[in-house]
Amino acid sequence: GRHEEMMTGHVNHLIDNWIGDDHLDFVSQFARPLPQRTMASVLGFPLEDVAQLEIWGNAKVMSYVHGCGHNNKLTEEQTQEKFRLLDGFSGYVHDQVKLKRADPQDDMISFLTHVHYKALDRKLTDEEINGVVYAMVIGGLETTQYAIAEQAQLICERPGLFQKLKADRSLIRTFIEEGMRLRSPTQGLSTRITSQDEVFQGVNVPAGSSLHLRYGAANMDADEFKEPKALKLDRKAVTRHLAFSTGPRVCPGAGLSRLEQTIAWNRLFDRLDDIQYGDDNDFLHQPGIMLGTNKLNLKLVPA
């Protein structure tokens, strides 16, 4: 409930900033700042720190994005820069933890400072809290940004879809799940080196090869999904995709991200009558394991 209210506030605030314009960069003016503001609120960081948190967030994913080759090898300079930035983040979280221990608020870090961890029979150390916060930021920013931005493109590519979803909000849930299946924010993870010669489905893979697991491909498997390339608003078992992984490794932030996307689209449908591709879209995507456009110029028809 409280997350819903907080997220709705952030969505409204961002839309208010550009609703009077006839076009916008949907990434920098909506899809990116929404999860940044949401994550700051959940963790208990001041909103004025969001710009700095973005710099640290980029540093965290640097080795998934900018490196060379399948193993994303960074240069010596890039590696040093990454660790220099992450030291700053570590110090920042350390200070926040100290503040919350002394004066707990209604946020995640305050909760983590006071919770008694059953398995360890003690409270969490500052280092452990730092680790949880690190994982939440790395998992909660770019992924939701890319999901929302790719969904906007799916709408632009299908005339009439905006109006259909605006008229029947019960379809939003399926639209979001189909969007994440078709354009999974995390396309792959887990690079491994083969220790021996192997044959996979008739393909010879010599020892020492890089193997990279692509969840994105599983979501487009015709054996699993009928008409896998179609966005079907009547698809059954629509959450079966692997955008959040599955089983014991399922993404702990899945519920948060789904709620964010749902509120975002509901409010966009409230405030707009249509979106279309604007000019100057180069559709350059993030390199590396993620799928998301760097910018997305849209033309708006306000409601």
PDB file of N, CA, C and O in Angstrom, residues 61-114:
ATOM      1  N   VAL A  61      27.338  -1.324 -12.923  1.00  0.00           N
ATOM      2  CA  VAL A  61      27.051  -2.185 -14.082  1.00  0.00           C
ATOM      3  C   VAL A  61      28.102  -2.032 -15.182  1.00  0.00           C
ATOM      4  O   VAL A  61      27.989  -2.646 -16.229  1.00  0.00           O
ATOM      5  N   MET A  62      29.131  -1.228 -14.917  1.00  0.00           N
ATOM      6  CA  MET A  62      30.154  -0.971 -15.932  1.00  0.00           C
ATOM      7  C   MET A  62      30.700  -2.261 -16.539  1.00  0.00           C
ATOM      8  O   MET A  62      30.844  -2.392 -17.750  1.00  0.00           O
ATOM      9  N   SER A  63      30.989  -3.241 -15.695  1.00  0.00           N
ATOM     10  CA  SER A  63      31.619  -4.470 -16.198  1.00  0.00           C
ATOM     11  C   SER A  63      30.642  -5.397 -16.921  1.00  0.00           C
ATOM     12  O   SER A  63      31.054  -6.390 -17.497  1.00  0.00           O
ATOM     13  N   TYR A  64      29.336  -5.056 -16.914  1.00  0.00           N
ATOM     14  CA  TYR A  64      28.386  -5.830 -17.724  1.00  0.00           C
ATOM     15  C   TYR A  64      28.122  -5.134 -19.058  1.00  0.00           C
ATOM     16  O   TYR A  64      27.483  -5.683 -19.936  1.00  0.00           O
ATOM     17  N   VAL A  65      28.577  -3.893 -19.160  1.00  0.00           N
ATOM     18  CA  VAL A  65      28.157  -3.046 -20.270  1.00  0.00           C
ATOM     19  C   VAL A  65      29.318  -2.661 -21.180  1.00  0.00           C
ATOM     20  O   VAL A  65      29.250  -2.780 -22.391  1.00  0.00           O
ATOM     21  N   HIS A  66      30.412  -2.180 -20.574  1.00  0.00           N
ATOM     22  CA  HIS A  66      31.450  -1.512 -21.361  1.00  0.00           C
ATOM     23  C   HIS A  66      32.652  -2.376 -21.708  1.00  0.00           C
ATOM     24  O   HIS A  66      33.450  -1.996 -22.536  1.00  0.00           O
ATOM     25  N   GLY A  67      32.790  -3.521 -21.064  1.00  0.00           N
ATOM     26  CA  GLY A  67      34.000  -4.305 -21.299  1.00  0.00           C
ATOM     27  C   GLY A  67      34.071  -4.913 -22.690  1.00  0.00           C
ATOM     28  O   GLY A  67      33.097  -4.910 -23.435  1.00  0.00           O
ATOM     29  N   CYS A  68      35.245  -5.447 -23.025  1.00  0.00           N
ATOM     30  CA  CYS A  68      35.455  -6.057 -24.348  1.00  0.00           C
ATOM     31  C   CYS A  68      35.237  -7.566 -24.303  1.00  0.00           C
ATOM     32  O   CYS A  68      35.551  -8.211 -23.305  1.00  0.00           O
ATOM     33  N   GLY A  69      34.721  -8.107 -25.394  1.00  0.00           N
ATOM     34  CA  GLY A  69      34.585  -9.558 -25.532  1.00  0.00           C
ATOM     35  C   GLY A  69      33.454 -10.127 -24.696  1.00  0.00           C
ATOM     36  O   GLY A  69      32.745  -9.402 -23.997  1.00  0.00           O
ATOM     37  N   HIS A  70      33.284 -11.447 -24.766  1.00  0.00           N
ATOM     38  CA  HIS A  70      32.174 -12.096 -24.059  1.00  0.00           C
ATOM     39  C   HIS A  70      32.299 -11.984 -22.544  1.00  0.00           C
ATOM     40  O   HIS A  70      31.312 -12.073 -21.825  1.00  0.00           O
ATOM     41  N   ASN A  71      33.514 -11.813 -22.067  1.00  0.00           N
ATOM     42  CA  ASN A  71      33.687 -11.725 -20.611  1.00  0.00           C
ATOM     43  C   ASN A  71      33.758 -10.280 -20.122  1.00  0.00           C
ATOM     44  O   ASN A  71      34.078 -10.031 -18.963  1.00  0.00           O
ATOM     45  N   ASN A  72      33.435  -9.328 -21.018  1.00  0.00           N
ATOM     46  CA  ASN A  72      33.385  -7.910 -20.644  1.00  0.00           C
ATOM     47  C   ASN A  72      34.616  -7.458 -19.868  1.00  0.00           C
ATOM     48  O   ASN A  72      34.510  -6.922 -18.769  1.00  0.00           O
ATOM     49  N   LYS A  73      35.782  -7.706 -20.443  1.00  0.00           N
ATOM     50  CA  LYS A  73      37.030  -7.299 -19.784  1.00  0.00           C
ATOM     51  C   LYS A  73      37.173  -5.777 -19.831  1.00  0.00           C
ATOM     52  O   LYS A  73      37.086  -5.171 -20.898  1.00  0.00           O
ATOM     53  N   LEU A  74      37.378  -5.164 -18.656  1.00  0.00           N
ATOM     54  CA  LEU A  74      37.585  -3.710 -18.577  1.00  0.00           C
ATOM     55  C   LEU A  74      39.076  -3.401 -18.700  1.00  0.00           C
ATOM     56  O   LEU A  74      39.914  -4.219 -18.332  1.00  0.00           O
ATOM     57  N   THR A  75      39.386  -2.199 -19.183  1.00  0.00           N
ATOM     58  CA  THR A  75      40.792  -1.778 -19.185  1.00  0.00           C
ATOM     59  C   THR A  75      41.213  -1.481 -17.747  1.00  0.00           C
ATOM     60  O   THR A  75      40.362  -1.306 -16.863  1.00  0.00           O
ATOM     61  N   GLU A  76      42.508  -1.368 -17.534  1.00  0.00           N
ATOM     62  CA  GLU A  76      43.039  -1.046 -16.207  1.00  0.00           C
ATOM     63  C   GLU A  76      42.438   0.273 -15.700  1.00  0.00           C
ATOM     64  O   GLU A  76      42.032   0.380 -14.536  1.00  0.00           O
ATOM     65  N   GLU A  77      42.359   1.277 -16.600  1.00  0.00           N
ATOM     66  CA  GLU A  77      41.809   2.598 -16.217  1.00  0.00           C
ATOM     67  C   GLU A  77      40.337   2.477 -15.819  1.00  0.00           C
ATOM     68  O   GLU A  77      39.908   3.038 -14.813  1.00  0.00           O
ATOM     69  N   GLN A  78      39.566   1.730 -16.628  1.00  0.00           N
ATOM     70  CA  GLN A  78      38.142   1.558 -16.326  1.00  0.00           C
ATOM     71  C   GLN A  78      37.947   0.859 -14.980  1.00  0.00           C
ATOM     72  O   GLN A  78      37.087   1.245 -14.186  1.00  0.00           O
ATOM     73  N   THR A  79      38.773  -0.149 -14.725  1.00  0.00           N
ATOM     74  CA  THR A  79      38.674  -0.896 -13.464  1.00  0.00           C
ATOM     75  C   THR A  79      38.967   0.021 -12.276  1.00  0.00           C
ATOM     76  O   THR A  79      38.243   0.004 -11.273  1.00  0.00           O
ATOM     77  N   GLN A  80      40.024   0.828 -12.395  1.00  0.00           N
ATOM     78  CA  GLN A  80      40.373   1.759 -11.308  1.00  0.00           C
ATOM     79  C   GLN A  80      39.263   2.771 -11.068  1.00  0.00           C
ATOM     80  O   GLN A  80      38.900   3.059  -9.926  1.00  0.00           O
ATOM     81  N   GLU A  81      38.723   3.305 -12.165  1.00  0.00           N
ATOM     82  CA  GLU A  81      37.627   4.277 -12.063  1.00  0.00           C
ATOM     83  C   GLU A  81      36.406   3.658 -11.386  1.00  0.00           C
ATOM     84  O   GLU A  81      35.775   4.253 -10.511  1.00  0.00           O
ATOM     85  N   LYS A  82      36.099   2.424 -11.768  1.00  0.00           N
ATOM     86  CA  LYS A  82      34.967   1.709 -11.188  1.00  0.00           C
ATOM     87  C   LYS A  82      35.140   1.586  -9.666  1.00  0.00           C
ATOM     88  O   LYS A  82      34.227   1.910  -8.898  1.00  0.00           O
ATOM     89  N   PHE A  83      36.321   1.127  -9.236  1.00  0.00           N
ATOM     90  CA  PHE A  83      36.530   0.923  -7.793  1.00  0.00           C
ATOM     91  C   PHE A  83      36.587   2.244  -7.028  1.00  0.00           C
ATOM     92  O   PHE A  83      36.130   2.327  -5.886  1.00  0.00           O
ATOM     93  N   ARG A  84      37.104   3.290  -7.683  1.00  0.00           N
ATOM     94  CA  ARG A  84      37.135   4.612  -7.040  1.00  0.00           C
ATOM     95  C   ARG A  84      35.703   5.090  -6.763  1.00  0.00           C
ATOM     96  O   ARG A  84      35.380   5.543  -5.660  1.00  0.00           O
ATOM     97  N   LEU A  85      34.840   4.939  -7.767  1.00  0.00           N
ATOM     98  CA  LEU A  85      33.446   5.346  -7.618  1.00  0.00           C
ATOM     99  C   LEU A  85      32.729   4.499  -6.562  1.00  0.00           C
ATOM    100  O   LEU A  85      31.983   5.024  -5.736  1.00  0.00           O
ATOM    101  N   LEU A  86      32.983   3.190  -6.597  1.00  0.00           N
ATOM    102  CA  LEU A  86      32.267   2.303  -5.674  1.00  0.00           C
ATOM    103  C   LEU A  86      32.717   2.492  -4.228  1.00  0.00           C
ATOM    104  O   LEU A  86      31.947   2.245  -3.299  1.00  0.00           O
ATOM    105  N   ASP A  87      33.960   2.948  -4.022  1.00  0.00           N
ATOM    106  CA  ASP A  87      34.396   3.330  -2.671  1.00  0.00           C
ATOM    107  C   ASP A  87      33.526   4.464  -2.153  1.00  0.00           C
ATOM    108  O   ASP A  87      33.139   4.494  -0.984  1.00  0.00           O
ATOM    109  N   GLY A  88      33.234   5.408  -3.035  1.00  0.00           N
ATOM    110  CA  GLY A  88      32.366   6.539  -2.671  1.00  0.00           C
ATOM    111  C   GLY A  88      30.987   6.058  -2.276  1.00  0.00           C
ATOM    112  O   GLY A  88      30.405   6.531  -1.298  1.00  0.00           O
ATOM    113  N   PHE A  89      30.447   5.094  -3.026  1.00  0.00           N
ATOM    114  CA  PHE A  89      29.121   4.563  -2.714  1.00  0.00           C
ATOM    115  C   PHE A  89      29.125   3.848  -1.374  1.00  0.00           C
ATOM    116  O   PHE A  89      28.230   4.025  -0.547  1.00  0.00           O
ATOM    117  N   SER A  90      30.176   3.058  -1.162  1.00  0.00           N
ATOM    118  CA  SER A  90      30.306   2.309   0.089  1.00  0.00           C
ATOM    119  C   SER A  90      30.323   3.260   1.291  1.00  0.00           C
ATOM    120  O   SER A  90      29.650   3.033   2.300  1.00  0.00           O
ATOM    121  N   GLY A  91      31.080   4.339   1.149  1.00  0.00           N
ATOM    122  CA  GLY A  91      31.148   5.347   2.218  1.00  0.00           C
ATOM    123  C   GLY A  91      29.797   5.999   2.470  1.00  0.00           C
ATOM    124  O   GLY A  91      29.396   6.228   3.605  1.00  0.00           O
ATOM    125  N   TYR A  92      29.090   6.271   1.372  1.00  0.00           N
ATOM    126  CA  TYR A  92      27.768   6.898   1.461  1.00  0.00           C
ATOM    127  C   TYR A  92      26.788   5.992   2.220  1.00  0.00           C
ATOM    128  O   TYR A  92      26.089   6.433   3.134  1.00  0.00           O
ATOM    129  N   VAL A  93      26.758   4.706   1.836  1.00  0.00           N
ATOM    130  CA  VAL A  93      25.842   3.764   2.496  1.00  0.00           C
ATOM    131  C   VAL A  93      26.216   3.622   3.975  1.00  0.00           C
ATOM    132  O   VAL A  93      25.343   3.606   4.847  1.00  0.00           O
ATOM    133  N   HIS A  94      27.518   3.567   4.236  1.00  0.00           N
ATOM    134  CA  HIS A  94      27.994   3.470   5.620  1.00  0.00           C
ATOM    135  C   HIS A  94      27.449   4.629   6.460  1.00  0.00           C
ATOM    136  O   HIS A  94      26.944   4.425   7.575  1.00  0.00           O
ATOM    137  N   ASP A  95      27.519   5.847   5.919  1.00  0.00           N
ATOM    138  CA  ASP A  95      26.997   7.030   6.630  1.00  0.00           C
ATOM    139  C   ASP A  95      25.486   6.940   6.828  1.00  0.00           C
ATOM    140  O   ASP A  95      24.968   7.289   7.890  1.00  0.00           O
ATOM    141  N   GLN A  96      24.786   6.473   5.782  1.00  0.00           N
ATOM    142  CA  GLN A  96      23.327   6.344   5.881  1.00  0.00           C
ATOM    143  C   GLN A  96      22.935   5.322   6.956  1.00  0.00           C
ATOM    144  O   GLN A  96      22.007   5.541   7.722  1.00  0.00           O
ATOM    145  N   VAL A  97      23.687   4.209   7.004  1.00  0.00           N
ATOM    146  CA  VAL A  97      23.406   3.151   7.991  1.00  0.00           C
ATOM    147  C   VAL A  97      23.581   3.710   9.408  1.00  0.00           C
ATOM    148  O   VAL A  97      22.770   3.448  10.303  1.00  0.00           O
ATOM    149  N   LYS A  98      24.637   4.501   9.584  1.00  0.00           N
ATOM    150  CA  LYS A  98      24.900   5.104  10.896  1.00  0.00           C
ATOM    151  C   LYS A  98      23.726   6.016  11.312  1.00  0.00           C
ATOM    152  O   LYS A  98      23.251   5.964  12.455  1.00  0.00           O
ATOM    153  N   LEU A  99      23.270   6.824  10.352  1.00  0.00           N
ATOM    154  CA  LEU A  99      22.131   7.723  10.611  1.00  0.00           C
ATOM    155  C   LEU A  99      20.883   6.933  10.998  1.00  0.00           C
ATOM    156  O   LEU A  99      20.176   7.290  11.945  1.00  0.00           O
ATOM    157  N   LYS A 100      20.616   5.846  10.266  1.00  0.00           N
ATOM    158  CA  LYS A 100      19.382   5.083  10.484  1.00  0.00           C
ATOM    159  C   LYS A 100      19.450   4.274  11.781  1.00  0.00           C
ATOM    160  O   LYS A 100      18.425   4.033  12.416  1.00  0.00           O
ATOM    161  N   ARG A 101      20.651   3.823  12.146  1.00  0.00           N
ATOM    162  CA  ARG A 101      20.782   3.109  13.428  1.00  0.00           C
ATOM    163  C   ARG A 101      20.421   4.044  14.578  1.00  0.00           C
ATOM    164  O   ARG A 101      19.749   3.652  15.526  1.00  0.00           O
ATOM    165  N   ALA A 102      20.887   5.287  14.455  1.00  0.00           N
ATOM    166  CA  ALA A 102      20.653   6.264  15.524  1.00  0.00           C
ATOM    167  C   ALA A 102      19.209   6.769  15.510  1.00  0.00           C
ATOM    168  O   ALA A 102      18.619   7.012  16.555  1.00  0.00           O
ATOM    169  N   ASP A 103      18.653   6.914  14.307  1.00  0.00           N
ATOM    170  CA  ASP A 103      17.323   7.526  14.182  1.00  0.00           C
ATOM    171  C   ASP A 103      16.530   6.802  13.089  1.00  0.00           C
ATOM    172  O   ASP A 103      16.430   7.274  11.961  1.00  0.00           O
ATOM    173  N   PRO A 104      15.951   5.618  13.438  1.00  0.00           N
ATOM    174  CA  PRO A 104      15.279   4.801  12.419  1.00  0.00           C
ATOM    175  C   PRO A 104      14.075   5.518  11.788  1.00  0.00           C
ATOM    176  O   PRO A 104      13.332   6.212  12.493  1.00  0.00           O
ATOM    177  N   GLN A 105      13.928   5.339  10.474  1.00  0.00           N
ATOM    178  CA  GLN A 105      12.777   5.869   9.749  1.00  0.00           C
ATOM    179  C   GLN A 105      11.992   4.688   9.172  1.00  0.00           C
ATOM    180  O   GLN A 105      12.347   3.534   9.378  1.00  0.00           O
ATOM    181  N   ASP A 106      10.944   5.005   8.399  1.00  0.00           N
ATOM    182  CA  ASP A 106      10.140   3.943   7.782  1.00  0.00           C
ATOM    183  C   ASP A 106      10.729   3.598   6.417  1.00  0.00           C
ATOM    184  O   ASP A 106      10.174   3.960   5.381  1.00  0.00           O
ATOM    185  N   ASP A 107      11.882   2.931   6.414  1.00  0.00           N
ATOM    186  CA  ASP A 107      12.523   2.578   5.151  1.00  0.00           C
ATOM    187  C   ASP A 107      13.324   1.286   5.317  1.00  0.00           C
ATOM    188  O   ASP A 107      13.493   0.784   6.421  1.00  0.00           O
ATOM    189  N   MET A 108      13.816   0.799   4.192  1.00  0.00           N
ATOM    190  CA  MET A 108      14.480  -0.504   4.148  1.00  0.00           C
ATOM    191  C   MET A 108      15.768  -0.542   4.979  1.00  0.00           C
ATOM    192  O   MET A 108      16.025  -1.515   5.686  1.00  0.00           O
ATOM    193  N   ILE A 109      16.583   0.503   4.886  1.00  0.00           N
ATOM    194  CA  ILE A 109      17.861   0.483   5.622  1.00  0.00           C
ATOM    195  C   ILE A 109      17.606   0.489   7.128  1.00  0.00           C
ATOM    196  O   ILE A 109      18.249  -0.249   7.878  1.00  0.00           O
ATOM    197  N   SER A 110      16.639   1.292   7.589  1.00  0.00           N
ATOM    198  CA  SER A 110      16.289   1.289   9.016  1.00  0.00           C
ATOM    199  C   SER A 110      15.859  -0.110   9.453  1.00  0.00           C
ATOM    200  O   SER A 110      16.271  -0.598  10.506  1.00  0.00           O
ATOM    201  N   PHE A 111      15.045  -0.764   8.610  1.00  0.00           N
ATOM    202  CA  PHE A 111      14.596  -2.124   8.902  1.00  0.00           C
ATOM    203  C   PHE A 111      15.795  -3.069   9.027  1.00  0.00           C
ATOM    204  O   PHE A 111      15.892  -3.857   9.966  1.00  0.00           O
ATOM    205  N   LEU A 112      16.730  -2.955   8.071  1.00  0.00           N
ATOM    206  CA  LEU A 112      17.894  -3.850   8.070  1.00  0.00           C
ATOM    207  C   LEU A 112      18.793  -3.633   9.296  1.00  0.00           C
ATOM    208  O   LEU A 112      19.429  -4.572   9.774  1.00  0.00           O
ATOM    209  N   THR A 113      18.849  -2.407   9.802  1.00  0.00           N
ATOM    210  CA  THR A 113      19.711  -2.144  10.966  1.00  0.00           C
ATOM    211  C   THR A 113      19.128  -2.755  12.247  1.00  0.00           C
ATOM    212  O   THR A 113      19.860  -3.019  13.194  1.00  0.00           O
ATOM    213  N   HIS A 114      17.816  -2.989  12.243  1.00  0.00           N
ATOM    214  CA  HIS A 114      17.190  -3.442  13.493  1.00  0.00           C
ATOM    215  C   HIS A 114      16.675  -4.879  13.481  1.00  0.00           C
ATOM    216  O   HIS A 114      16.322  -5.418  14.511  1.00  0.00           O
TER     217      HIS A 114
END
